[in-house]
Short mmCIF file of C-alpha atoms and ligand atoms in Angstrom, two decimals:
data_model
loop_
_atom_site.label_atom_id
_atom_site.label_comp_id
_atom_site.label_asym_id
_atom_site.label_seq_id
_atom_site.Cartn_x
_atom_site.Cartn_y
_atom_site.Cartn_z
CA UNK M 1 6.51 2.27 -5.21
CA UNK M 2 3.44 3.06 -3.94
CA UNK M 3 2.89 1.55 0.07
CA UNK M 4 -0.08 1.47 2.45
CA UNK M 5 0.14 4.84 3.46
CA UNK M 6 0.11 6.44 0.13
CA UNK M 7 -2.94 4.39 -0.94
CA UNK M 8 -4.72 5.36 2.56
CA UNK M 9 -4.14 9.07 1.73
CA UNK M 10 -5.06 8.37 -2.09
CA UNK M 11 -8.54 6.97 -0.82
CA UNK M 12 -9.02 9.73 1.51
CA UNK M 13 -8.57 12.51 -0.86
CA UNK M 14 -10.76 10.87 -3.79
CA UNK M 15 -13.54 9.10 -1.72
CA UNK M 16 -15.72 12.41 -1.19
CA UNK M 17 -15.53 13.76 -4.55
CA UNK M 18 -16.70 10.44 -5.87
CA UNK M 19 -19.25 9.18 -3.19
CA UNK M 20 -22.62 9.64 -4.59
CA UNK M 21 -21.90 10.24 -8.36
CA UNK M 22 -22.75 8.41 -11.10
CA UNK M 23 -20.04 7.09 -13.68
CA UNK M 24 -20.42 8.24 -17.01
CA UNK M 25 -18.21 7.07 -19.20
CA UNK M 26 -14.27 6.60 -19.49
CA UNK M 27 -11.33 7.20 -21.91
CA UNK M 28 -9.05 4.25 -22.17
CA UNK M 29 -5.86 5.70 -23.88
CA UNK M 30 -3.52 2.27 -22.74
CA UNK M 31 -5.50 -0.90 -22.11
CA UNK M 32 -1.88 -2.85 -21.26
CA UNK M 33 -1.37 -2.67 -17.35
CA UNK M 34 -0.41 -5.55 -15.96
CA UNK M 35 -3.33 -6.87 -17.33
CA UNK M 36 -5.60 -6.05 -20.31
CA UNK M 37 -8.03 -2.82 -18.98
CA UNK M 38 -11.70 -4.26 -19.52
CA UNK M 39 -14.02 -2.29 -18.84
CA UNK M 40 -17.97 -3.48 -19.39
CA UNK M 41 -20.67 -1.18 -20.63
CA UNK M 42 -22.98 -2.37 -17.19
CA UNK M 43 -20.27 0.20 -15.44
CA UNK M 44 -22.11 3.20 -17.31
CA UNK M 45 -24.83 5.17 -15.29
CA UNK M 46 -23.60 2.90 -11.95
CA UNK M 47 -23.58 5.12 -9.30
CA UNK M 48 -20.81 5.43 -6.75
CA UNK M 49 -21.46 3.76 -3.29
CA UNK M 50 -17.86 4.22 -1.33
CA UNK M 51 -13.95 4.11 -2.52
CA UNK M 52 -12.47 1.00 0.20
CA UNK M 53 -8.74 0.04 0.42
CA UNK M 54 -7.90 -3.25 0.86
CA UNK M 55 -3.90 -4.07 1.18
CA UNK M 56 -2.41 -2.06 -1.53
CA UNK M 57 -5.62 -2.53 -3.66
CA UNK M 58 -8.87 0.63 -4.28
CA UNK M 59 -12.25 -0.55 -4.39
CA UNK M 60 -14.55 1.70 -6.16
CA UNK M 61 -17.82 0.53 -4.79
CA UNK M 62 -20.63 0.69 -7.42
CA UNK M 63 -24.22 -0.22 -7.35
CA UNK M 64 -23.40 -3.75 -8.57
CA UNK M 65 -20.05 -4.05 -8.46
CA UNK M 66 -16.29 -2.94 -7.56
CA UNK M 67 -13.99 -1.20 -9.90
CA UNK M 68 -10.47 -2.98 -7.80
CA UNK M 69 -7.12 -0.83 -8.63
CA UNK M 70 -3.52 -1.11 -7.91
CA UNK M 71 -0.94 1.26 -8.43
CA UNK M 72 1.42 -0.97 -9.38
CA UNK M 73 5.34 0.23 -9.47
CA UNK M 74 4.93 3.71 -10.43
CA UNK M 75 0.71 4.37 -10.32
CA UNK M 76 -1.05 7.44 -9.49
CA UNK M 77 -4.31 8.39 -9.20
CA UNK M 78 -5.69 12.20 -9.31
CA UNK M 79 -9.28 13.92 -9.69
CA UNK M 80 -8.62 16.35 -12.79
CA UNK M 81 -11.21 18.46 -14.71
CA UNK M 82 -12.34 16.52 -17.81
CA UNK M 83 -11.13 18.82 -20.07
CA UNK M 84 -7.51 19.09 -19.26
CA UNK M 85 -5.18 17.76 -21.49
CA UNK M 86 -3.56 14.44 -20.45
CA UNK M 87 0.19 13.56 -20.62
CA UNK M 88 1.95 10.65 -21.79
CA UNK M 89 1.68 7.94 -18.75
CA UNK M 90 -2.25 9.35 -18.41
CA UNK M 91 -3.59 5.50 -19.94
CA UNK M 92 -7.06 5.74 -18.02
CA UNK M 93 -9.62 8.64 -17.05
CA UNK M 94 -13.16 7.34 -15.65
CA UNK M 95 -15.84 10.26 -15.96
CA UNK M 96 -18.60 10.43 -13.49
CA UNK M 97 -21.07 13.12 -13.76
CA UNK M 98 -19.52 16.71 -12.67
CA UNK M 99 -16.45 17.85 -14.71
CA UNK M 100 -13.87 15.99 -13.03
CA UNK M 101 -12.35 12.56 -13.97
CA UNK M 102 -10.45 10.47 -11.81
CA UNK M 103 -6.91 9.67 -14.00
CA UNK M 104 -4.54 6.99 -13.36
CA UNK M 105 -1.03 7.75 -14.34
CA UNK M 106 1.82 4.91 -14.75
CA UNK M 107 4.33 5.56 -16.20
CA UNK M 108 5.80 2.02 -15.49
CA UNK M 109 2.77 0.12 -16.58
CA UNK M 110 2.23 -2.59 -13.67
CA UNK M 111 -0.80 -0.84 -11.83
CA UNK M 112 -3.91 -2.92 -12.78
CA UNK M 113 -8.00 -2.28 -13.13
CA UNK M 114 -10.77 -5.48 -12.99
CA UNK M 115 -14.40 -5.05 -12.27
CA UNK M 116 -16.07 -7.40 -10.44
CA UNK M 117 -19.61 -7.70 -10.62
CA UNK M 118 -20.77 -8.35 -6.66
CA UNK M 119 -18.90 -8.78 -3.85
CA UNK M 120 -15.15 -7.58 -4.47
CA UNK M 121 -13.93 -9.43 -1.00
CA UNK M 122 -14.63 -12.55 -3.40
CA UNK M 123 -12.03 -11.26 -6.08
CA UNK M 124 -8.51 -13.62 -6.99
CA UNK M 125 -6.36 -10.97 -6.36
CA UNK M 126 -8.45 -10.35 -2.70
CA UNK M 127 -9.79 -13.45 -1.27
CA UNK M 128 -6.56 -15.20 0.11
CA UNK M 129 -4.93 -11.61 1.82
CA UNK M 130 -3.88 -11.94 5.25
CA UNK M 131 -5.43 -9.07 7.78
CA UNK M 132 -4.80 -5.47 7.92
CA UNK M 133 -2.35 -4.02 9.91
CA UNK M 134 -4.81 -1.30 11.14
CA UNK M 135 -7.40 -3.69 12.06
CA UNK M 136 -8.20 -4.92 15.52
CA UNK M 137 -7.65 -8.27 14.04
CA UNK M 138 -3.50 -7.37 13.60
CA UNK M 139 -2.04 -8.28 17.01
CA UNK M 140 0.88 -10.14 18.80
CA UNK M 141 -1.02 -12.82 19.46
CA UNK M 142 -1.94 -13.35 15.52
CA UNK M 143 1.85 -12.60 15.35
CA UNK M 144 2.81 -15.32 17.89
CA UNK M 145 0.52 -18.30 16.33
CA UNK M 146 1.63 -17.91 12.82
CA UNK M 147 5.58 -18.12 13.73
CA UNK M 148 5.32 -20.53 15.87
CA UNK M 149 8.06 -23.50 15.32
CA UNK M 150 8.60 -21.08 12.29
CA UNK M 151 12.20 -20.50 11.33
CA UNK M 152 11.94 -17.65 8.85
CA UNK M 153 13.04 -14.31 9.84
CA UNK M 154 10.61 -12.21 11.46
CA UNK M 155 11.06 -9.39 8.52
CA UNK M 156 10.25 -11.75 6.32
CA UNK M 157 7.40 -13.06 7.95
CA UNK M 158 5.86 -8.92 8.43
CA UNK M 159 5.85 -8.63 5.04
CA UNK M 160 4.32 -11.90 4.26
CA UNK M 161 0.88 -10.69 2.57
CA UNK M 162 -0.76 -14.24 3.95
CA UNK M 163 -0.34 -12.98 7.58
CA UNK M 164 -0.75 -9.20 7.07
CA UNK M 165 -0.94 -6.77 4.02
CA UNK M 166 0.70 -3.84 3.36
CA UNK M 167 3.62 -3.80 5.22
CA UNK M 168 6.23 -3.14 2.46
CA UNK M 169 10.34 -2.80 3.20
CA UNK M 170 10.33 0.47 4.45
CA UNK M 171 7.84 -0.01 6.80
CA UNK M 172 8.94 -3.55 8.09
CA UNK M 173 12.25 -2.03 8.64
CA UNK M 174 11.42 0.74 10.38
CA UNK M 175 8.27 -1.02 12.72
CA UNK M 176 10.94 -3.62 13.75
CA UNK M 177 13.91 -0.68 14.33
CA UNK M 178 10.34 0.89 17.19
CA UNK M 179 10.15 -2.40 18.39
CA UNK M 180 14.11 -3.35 19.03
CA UNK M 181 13.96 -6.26 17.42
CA UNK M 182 16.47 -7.35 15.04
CA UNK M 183 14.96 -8.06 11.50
CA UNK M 184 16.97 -11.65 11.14
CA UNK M 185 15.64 -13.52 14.20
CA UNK M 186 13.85 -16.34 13.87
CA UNK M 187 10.34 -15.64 14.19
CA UNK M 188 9.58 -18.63 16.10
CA UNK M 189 12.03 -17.26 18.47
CA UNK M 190 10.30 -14.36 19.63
CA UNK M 191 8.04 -13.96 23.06
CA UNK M 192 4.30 -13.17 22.93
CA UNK M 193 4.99 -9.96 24.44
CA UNK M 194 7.57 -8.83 22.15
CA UNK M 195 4.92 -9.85 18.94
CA UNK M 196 2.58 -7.23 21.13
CA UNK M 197 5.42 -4.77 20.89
CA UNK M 198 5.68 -5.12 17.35
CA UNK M 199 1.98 -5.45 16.14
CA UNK M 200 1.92 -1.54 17.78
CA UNK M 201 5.08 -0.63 16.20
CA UNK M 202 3.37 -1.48 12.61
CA UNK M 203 0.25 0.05 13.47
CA UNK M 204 2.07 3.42 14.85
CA UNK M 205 4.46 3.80 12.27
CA UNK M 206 2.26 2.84 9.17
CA UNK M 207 -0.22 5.57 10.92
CA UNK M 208 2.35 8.82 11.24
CA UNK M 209 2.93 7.76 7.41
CA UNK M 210 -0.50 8.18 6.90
CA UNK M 211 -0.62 11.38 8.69
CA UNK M 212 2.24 12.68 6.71
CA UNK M 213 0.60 11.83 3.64
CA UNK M 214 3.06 8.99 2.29
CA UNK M 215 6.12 8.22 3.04
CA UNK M 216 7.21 7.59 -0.43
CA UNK M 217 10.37 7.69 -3.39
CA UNK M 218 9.91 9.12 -6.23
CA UNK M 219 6.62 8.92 -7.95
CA UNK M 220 3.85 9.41 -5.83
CA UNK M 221 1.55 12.22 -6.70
CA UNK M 222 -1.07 13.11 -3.66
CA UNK M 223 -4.44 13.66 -4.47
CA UNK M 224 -4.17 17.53 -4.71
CA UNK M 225 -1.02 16.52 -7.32
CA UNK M 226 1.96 17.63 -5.23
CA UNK M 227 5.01 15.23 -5.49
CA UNK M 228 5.52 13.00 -2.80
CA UNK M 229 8.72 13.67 -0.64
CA UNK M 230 11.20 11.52 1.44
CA UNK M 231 10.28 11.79 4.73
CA UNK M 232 12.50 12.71 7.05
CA UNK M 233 11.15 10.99 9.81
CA UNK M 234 12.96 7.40 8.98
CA UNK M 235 14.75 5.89 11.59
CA UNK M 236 16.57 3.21 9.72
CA UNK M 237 15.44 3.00 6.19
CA UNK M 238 17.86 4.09 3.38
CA UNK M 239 20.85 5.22 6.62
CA UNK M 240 23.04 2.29 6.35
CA UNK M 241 26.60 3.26 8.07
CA UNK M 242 24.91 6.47 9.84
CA UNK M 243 24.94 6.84 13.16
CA UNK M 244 21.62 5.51 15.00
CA UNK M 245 19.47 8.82 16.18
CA UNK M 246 19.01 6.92 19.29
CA UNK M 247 22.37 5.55 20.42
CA UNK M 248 25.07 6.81 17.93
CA UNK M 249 25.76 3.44 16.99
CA UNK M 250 26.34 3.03 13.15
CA UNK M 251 23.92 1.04 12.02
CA UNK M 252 24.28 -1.96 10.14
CA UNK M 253 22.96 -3.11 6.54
CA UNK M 254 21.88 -6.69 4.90
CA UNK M 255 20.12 -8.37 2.63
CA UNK M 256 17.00 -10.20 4.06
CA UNK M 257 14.87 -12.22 0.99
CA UNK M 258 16.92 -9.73 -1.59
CA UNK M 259 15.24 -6.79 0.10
CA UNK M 260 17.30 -3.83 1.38
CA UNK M 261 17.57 -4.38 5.47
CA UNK M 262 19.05 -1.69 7.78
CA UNK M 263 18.87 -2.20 12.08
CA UNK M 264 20.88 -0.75 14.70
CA UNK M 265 22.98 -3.12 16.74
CA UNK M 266 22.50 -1.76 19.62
CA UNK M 267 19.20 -0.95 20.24
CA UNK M 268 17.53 -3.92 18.33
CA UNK M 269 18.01 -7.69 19.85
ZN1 ZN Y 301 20.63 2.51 18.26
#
């Protein structure tokens, strides 16, 4: 699936081929996403301002509106010359003037396109998204106010997309692995400082995934269409009954919310 990081590198390698052109037209070969594609005629001739990322979600800026994708289970995106020939999961190309598209390939079906006609922030699937874990706004203190008295464990509440966005299981595993602390704790349990220690554990490791292009499984494409990989870099993630890089200790697996959990022992508290 598709996480922050490979949606960050997505916008960065499509925003400045699509800045400043004007769309054209589009092909829609499979208007059944997750929702029915609709796309108006007002797109036509709109000229693009910026590509944002919001969450998990693209923004294609236009002159009076926002073209809002998600990638869904299984989405792609890639800038392809209009004339090559498109496969089987290719359900969308948008044409802007040049001789590149933009296609969105899903093979699984659950990425999604709206247009929005003004402000995007305004959107259903936008308006009521916690803040984003690169933001100034992200911090221990945020952290520390929203678990307060609050029960839940604190994996659950890091990947609660009310409080913050985009932290998905790999990441909230391995940000709470940087931080020591151990994913089941009550949140409400945990010292200011500590929420300090893990609002920079988010932002550090969600940023090396960035840097490294995506830290993905299977079906990520980057924007110059190599495969994603596995990176090696995980601490935690996906090493249940391996020995902890840090201490040796083998570390430990559970469920948490159905969701895969993996900590060390030893060096998380
Ligand atoms: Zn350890």
């Amino acid at each position: 699936m598709p996480e922050l990081p490979e949606v960050e590198t997505t916008r960065r390698g499509i925003e400045p081929a699509m800045v400043g052109r004007t769309i054209t037209g589009w092909t829609l070969r499979q208007p059944r996403l997750r929702w029915p594609v609709v796309l108006p005629d007002v797109l036509r001739g709109q000229r693009i301002r910026g590509v944002r990322r919001r969450a998990k979600y693209l923004v294609i800026e236009t002159d009076n509106g926002s073209l809002i994708l998600h990638l869904g289970m299984s989405g792609s995106l890639r800038l392809t010359r209009a004339d090559s020939e498109p496969g089987p999961h290719d359900h969308v190309d948008l044409r802007f003037d040049g001789d590149r598209v933009l296609r969105l390939t899903d093979p699984r079906r659950f990425g999604s396109i709206h247009y929005q006609e003004g402000d995007w922030h305004t959107h259903w699937l936008i308006k009521d998204l916690g803040v984003e874990p690169l933001d100034n706004e992200f911090t221990g203190d945020l952290l520390h106010r929203v678990a307060r008295k609050r029960r839940v464990a604190v994996k659950l509440l890091l990947m609660d997309a009310r409080v913050v966005v985009g932290v998905g299981n790999i990441y909230a595993n391995e940000s709470l692995f940087r931080a020591g602390i151990r994913p089941r704790v009550a949140a409400g349990r945990i010292s200011r400082d500590r929420f300090a220690l893990l609002a920079q554990s988010v932002r550090e490791v969600l940023a090396q995934a960035i840097q490294q292009g995506g830290t993905t499984l299977r079906d990520f494409v980057d924007e110059s269409g190599r495969r994603g990989y596995f990176s090696q870099s995980l601490n935690v993630y996906g090493r249940e009954e391996q020995p902890c890089y840090q201490c040796g200790t083998v570390l430990k697996g559970l469920r948490i919310g159905q969701r895969a959990t993996v900590y060390c022992p030893n060096c998380q508290r």
